Amino acid sequence: MTTTKASRFTASPPPPAVNSGDVLGKSADNRLTLISSASWWPWSADPLVVTATMRDLSFSPTPQQGRSLATDGRMGDPGAYGWLVIDFVLLVAAAAIAVFLYRRWLPRATYLLTCPVLVALIVLSTDTFLRTLPAWI
């Protein structure tokens, strides 16, 4: 038996029948049961049963159906659209300034000044755009 601050874990020998209500049924306490094969052979007859029992509540219980649609990953971050517009405006402004500088200055100096800024703004706006997509994309 291993005891930590929040949990007590017990490893027991396999029960006579794993399908009994003792192992797989509902329990009166906070119990987590892991049933695994004791061998790498898939037809092993003696399972390994590990039971973990919580001594204390690790977090406050949440209400049933407490998750909202905004937190399940099926929609993007709605707050990212404003930042996407700002990033796009900055990218267009930097590109316009780069075109203006390419016409006025030497190409090498303009390249050294504008390319890092344009690449950084492209990476920033791509990251912001990806925040608008669902999590599974």
XYZ file of N, CA, C and O in Angstrom, residues 43-127:
340
model
N -4.130 -13.071 -24.019
C -5.038 -14.056 -23.438
C -4.627 -14.451 -22.023
O -4.952 -15.536 -21.552
N -3.933 -13.563 -21.342
C -3.523 -13.833 -19.972
C -4.753 -13.949 -19.073
O -5.656 -13.127 -19.121
N -4.773 -14.954 -18.225
C -5.948 -15.222 -17.396
C -5.878 -14.524 -16.042
O -6.891 -14.400 -15.367
N -4.733 -14.067 -15.620
C -4.627 -13.458 -14.296
C -4.414 -11.949 -14.430
O -3.323 -11.484 -14.691
N -5.464 -11.175 -14.238
C -5.325 -9.721 -14.377
C -4.676 -9.100 -13.148
O -4.691 -9.660 -12.062
N -4.115 -7.924 -13.362
C -3.555 -7.136 -12.268
C -4.582 -6.064 -11.924
O -5.001 -5.292 -12.780
N -5.018 -6.007 -10.678
C -6.032 -5.052 -10.248
C -5.386 -4.068 -9.284
O -4.805 -4.458 -8.282
N -5.453 -2.796 -9.616
C -4.928 -1.734 -8.753
C -6.097 -0.822 -8.400
O -6.802 -0.345 -9.271
N -6.300 -0.604 -7.119
C -7.401 0.227 -6.647
C -6.836 1.443 -5.938
O -6.005 1.317 -5.053
N -7.298 2.610 -6.333
C -6.886 3.856 -5.689
C -8.100 4.446 -4.995
O -9.182 4.528 -5.569
N -7.941 4.844 -3.753
C -9.018 5.431 -2.977
C -8.586 6.823 -2.524
O -7.523 6.988 -1.946
N -9.413 7.820 -2.815
C -9.105 9.184 -2.407
C -9.486 9.368 -0.945
O -10.579 9.002 -0.523
N -8.568 9.932 -0.173
C -8.872 10.234 1.228
C -9.635 11.536 1.354
O -10.543 11.656 2.149
N -9.239 12.536 0.591
C -9.865 13.851 0.641
C -10.360 14.202 -0.751
O -9.965 13.596 -1.738
N -11.195 15.211 -0.829
C -11.609 15.711 -2.129
C -10.472 16.537 -2.703
O -9.953 17.439 -2.059
N -10.072 16.223 -3.916
C -8.953 16.943 -4.505
C -9.381 18.267 -5.118
O -8.592 19.162 -5.285
N -10.640 18.404 -5.481
C -11.157 19.654 -6.015
C -12.643 19.707 -5.732
O -13.265 18.694 -5.432
N -13.190 20.884 -5.831
C -14.620 21.024 -5.555
C -15.413 20.388 -6.689
O -15.027 20.484 -7.856
N -16.502 19.742 -6.382
C -17.279 19.090 -7.441
C -17.904 20.115 -8.374
O -18.276 21.213 -7.956
N -17.983 19.758 -9.632
C -18.593 20.639 -10.630
C -20.019 20.179 -10.884
O -20.334 19.000 -10.744
N -20.904 21.086 -11.248
C -22.280 20.675 -11.528
C -22.345 19.805 -12.779
O -21.466 19.872 -13.642
N -23.365 18.997 -12.872
C -23.553 18.173 -14.057
C -23.726 19.069 -15.272
O -24.378 20.104 -15.213
N -23.137 18.673 -16.360
C -23.167 19.449 -17.605
C -22.627 20.853 -17.370
O -23.155 21.829 -17.871
N -21.550 20.952 -16.586
C -21.004 22.247 -16.216
C -20.129 22.869 -17.277
O -19.753 24.019 -17.157
N -19.769 22.118 -18.320
C -18.929 22.692 -19.361
C -19.769 23.503 -20.330
O -20.906 23.195 -20.592
N -19.181 24.533 -20.849
C -19.885 25.345 -21.839
C -19.351 25.008 -23.224
O -18.308 24.379 -23.382
N -20.064 25.450 -24.238
C -19.633 25.189 -25.610
C -18.339 25.914 -25.942
O -17.598 25.506 -26.825
N -18.060 26.995 -25.229
C -16.853 27.769 -25.516
C -15.593 27.060 -25.042
O -14.499 27.387 -25.487
N -15.717 26.083 -24.143
C -14.527 25.441 -23.588
C -14.332 24.012 -24.069
O -13.440 23.344 -23.579
N -15.143 23.536 -25.005
C -14.985 22.153 -25.423
C -14.143 21.995 -26.681
O -13.957 20.887 -27.150
N -13.627 23.058 -27.245
C -12.704 22.967 -28.365
C -13.360 22.940 -29.723
O -12.686 22.766 -30.727
N -14.679 23.107 -29.785
C -15.348 23.075 -31.085
C -15.504 24.451 -31.704
O -16.064 24.578 -32.776
N -15.025 25.474 -31.031
C -15.074 26.808 -31.602
C -13.790 27.547 -31.241
O -13.107 27.191 -30.296
N -13.458 28.549 -32.034
C -12.240 29.302 -31.800
C -12.407 30.336 -30.696
O -13.453 30.474 -30.083
N -11.345 31.060 -30.469
C -11.343 32.111 -29.459
C -11.998 33.353 -30.053
O -11.466 33.959 -30.980
N -13.167 33.758 -29.540
C -13.826 34.925 -30.128
C -13.077 36.225 -29.874
O -13.260 37.201 -30.589
N -12.203 36.260 -28.885
C -11.439 37.471 -28.617
C -10.270 37.669 -29.559
O -9.590 38.695 -29.512
N -10.015 36.702 -30.425
C -8.865 36.804 -31.324
C -9.160 37.612 -32.574
O -8.227 38.025 -33.269
N -10.430 37.857 -32.874
C -10.756 38.583 -34.109
C -10.272 40.026 -34.067
O -9.806 40.554 -35.085
N -10.352 40.678 -32.935
C -9.850 42.045 -32.823
C -8.347 42.102 -33.032
O -7.837 42.989 -33.737
N -7.634 41.156 -32.409
C -6.181 41.107 -32.598
C -5.818 40.749 -34.031
O -4.799 41.209 -34.558
N -6.648 39.944 -34.692
C -6.386 39.597 -36.090
C -6.498 40.829 -36.984
O -5.676 41.033 -37.884
N -7.482 41.675 -36.721
C -7.626 42.916 -37.496
C -6.428 43.831 -37.246
O -5.867 44.409 -38.189
N -6.018 43.941 -35.985
C -4.853 44.784 -35.660
C -3.601 44.250 -36.339
O -2.816 45.018 -36.924
N -3.399 42.937 -36.295
C -2.219 42.338 -36.947
C -2.253 42.563 -38.455
O -1.218 42.842 -39.076
N -3.433 42.437 -39.062
C -3.545 42.633 -40.498
C -3.256 44.083 -40.874
O -2.568 44.346 -41.865
N -3.753 45.025 -40.094
C -3.488 46.447 -40.366
C -1.992 46.742 -40.233
O -1.407 47.451 -41.063
N -1.356 46.194 -39.195
C 0.089 46.388 -39.029
C 0.874 45.771 -40.178
O 1.861 46.346 -40.651
N 0.431 44.601 -40.644
C 1.124 43.941 -41.758
C 0.989 44.746 -43.045
O 1.967 44.933 -43.782
N -0.193 45.263 -43.322
C -0.393 46.079 -44.526
C 0.398 47.374 -44.423
O 1.031 47.817 -45.403
N 0.434 47.979 -43.245
C 1.209 49.212 -43.064
C 2.701 48.955 -43.240
O 3.407 49.743 -43.893
N 3.190 47.843 -42.680
C 4.609 47.523 -42.828
C 4.949 47.215 -44.282
O 6.029 47.592 -44.771
N 4.055 46.551 -44.993
C 4.302 46.274 -46.412
C 4.308 47.569 -47.224
O 5.142 47.742 -48.130
N 3.411 48.496 -46.906
C 3.388 49.776 -47.625
C 4.659 50.576 -47.347
O 5.239 51.182 -48.265
N 5.100 50.571 -46.108
C 6.351 51.260 -45.772
C 7.530 50.596 -46.473
O 8.446 51.276 -46.960
N 7.512 49.261 -46.551
C 8.603 48.550 -47.235
C 8.646 48.914 -48.709
O 9.725 49.152 -49.277
N 7.486 48.989 -49.367
C 7.449 49.375 -50.783
C 7.962 50.802 -50.948
O 8.744 51.104 -51.867
N 7.547 51.699 -50.050
C 8.015 53.080 -50.115
C 9.534 53.149 -49.942
O 10.217 53.862 -50.671
N 10.078 52.368 -48.972
C 11.528 52.399 -48.739
C 12.306 51.756 -49.872
O 13.431 52.179 -50.179
N 11.751 50.721 -50.508
C 12.437 50.094 -51.642
C 12.586 51.065 -52.802
O 13.544 50.984 -53.577
N 11.671 51.992 -52.932
C 11.759 52.968 -54.023
C 12.724 54.101 -53.694
O 13.211 54.773 -54.596
N 12.998 54.350 -52.417
C 13.815 55.495 -52.014
C 15.247 55.115 -51.646
O 16.174 55.852 -51.909
N 15.437 53.964 -50.970
C 16.751 53.602 -50.437
C 17.410 52.522 -51.277
O 16.843 52.009 -52.231
N 18.602 52.160 -50.810
C 19.307 51.043 -51.442
C 18.592 49.737 -51.115
O 18.082 49.541 -50.004
N 18.551 48.805 -52.048
C 17.812 47.552 -51.809
C 18.349 46.731 -50.630
O 17.573 46.144 -49.883
N 19.659 46.693 -50.449
C 20.212 45.892 -49.343
C 19.802 46.450 -47.985
O 19.407 45.706 -47.089
N 19.913 47.733 -47.817
C 19.548 48.348 -46.536
C 18.056 48.187 -46.271
O 17.628 47.873 -45.147
N 17.256 48.364 -47.291
C 15.814 48.209 -47.130
C 15.454 46.768 -46.799
O 14.597 46.502 -45.958
N 16.118 45.835 -47.454
C 15.881 44.411 -47.191
C 16.217 44.078 -45.746
O 15.449 43.388 -45.063
N 17.350 44.551 -45.260
C 17.770 44.263 -43.888
C 16.832 44.898 -42.860
O 16.671 44.376 -41.759
N 16.216 46.021 -43.204
C 15.315 46.683 -42.259
C 13.890 46.143 -42.306
O 13.221 46.060 -41.280
N 13.412 45.782 -43.477
C 11.997 45.435 -43.596
C 11.700 43.940 -43.486
O 10.622 43.575 -43.016
N 12.597 43.085 -43.908
C 12.311 41.638 -43.891
C 12.063 41.095 -42.481
O 11.090 40.353 -42.291
N 12.892 41.403 -41.486
C 12.587 40.872 -40.149
C 11.240 41.351 -39.607
O 10.508 40.581 -38.972
N 10.892 42.610 -39.898
C 9.611 43.134 -39.427
C 8.457 42.425 -40.125
O 7.476 42.017 -39.485
N 8.560 42.251 -41.438
C 7.494 41.579 -42.177
C 7.350 40.121 -41.763
O 6.229 39.620 -41.602
N 8.450 39.425 -41.564
C 8.391 38.019 -41.137
C 7.769 37.922 -39.746
O 6.928 37.051 -39.483
N 8.158 38.797 -38.845
C 7.588 38.772 -37.491
C 6.089 39.054 -37.518
O 5.309 38.387 -36.812
N 5.655 39.997 -38.338
C 4.219 40.296 -38.426
C 3.446 39.161 -39.095
O 2.299 38.882 -38.725
N 4.047 38.479 -40.056
C 3.390 37.332 -40.682
C 3.229 36.195 -39.677
O 2.169 35.578 -39.579
N 4.266 35.939 -38.887
C 4.178 34.890 -37.863
C 3.145 35.262 -36.808
O 2.332 34.424 -36.379
N 3.132 36.512 -36.390
C 2.177 36.972 -35.382
C 0.741 36.875 -35.889
O -0.147 36.385 -35.178
N 0.492 37.299 -37.116
C -0.872 37.236 -37.643
C -1.290 35.799 -37.936
O -2.460 35.458 -37.784
N -0.366 34.926 -38.301
C -0.700 33.513 -38.490
C -1.077 32.877 -37.164
O -2.051 32.110 -37.084
N -0.341 33.188 -36.119
C -0.666 32.661 -34.798
C -2.033 33.158 -34.333
O -2.828 32.398 -33.772
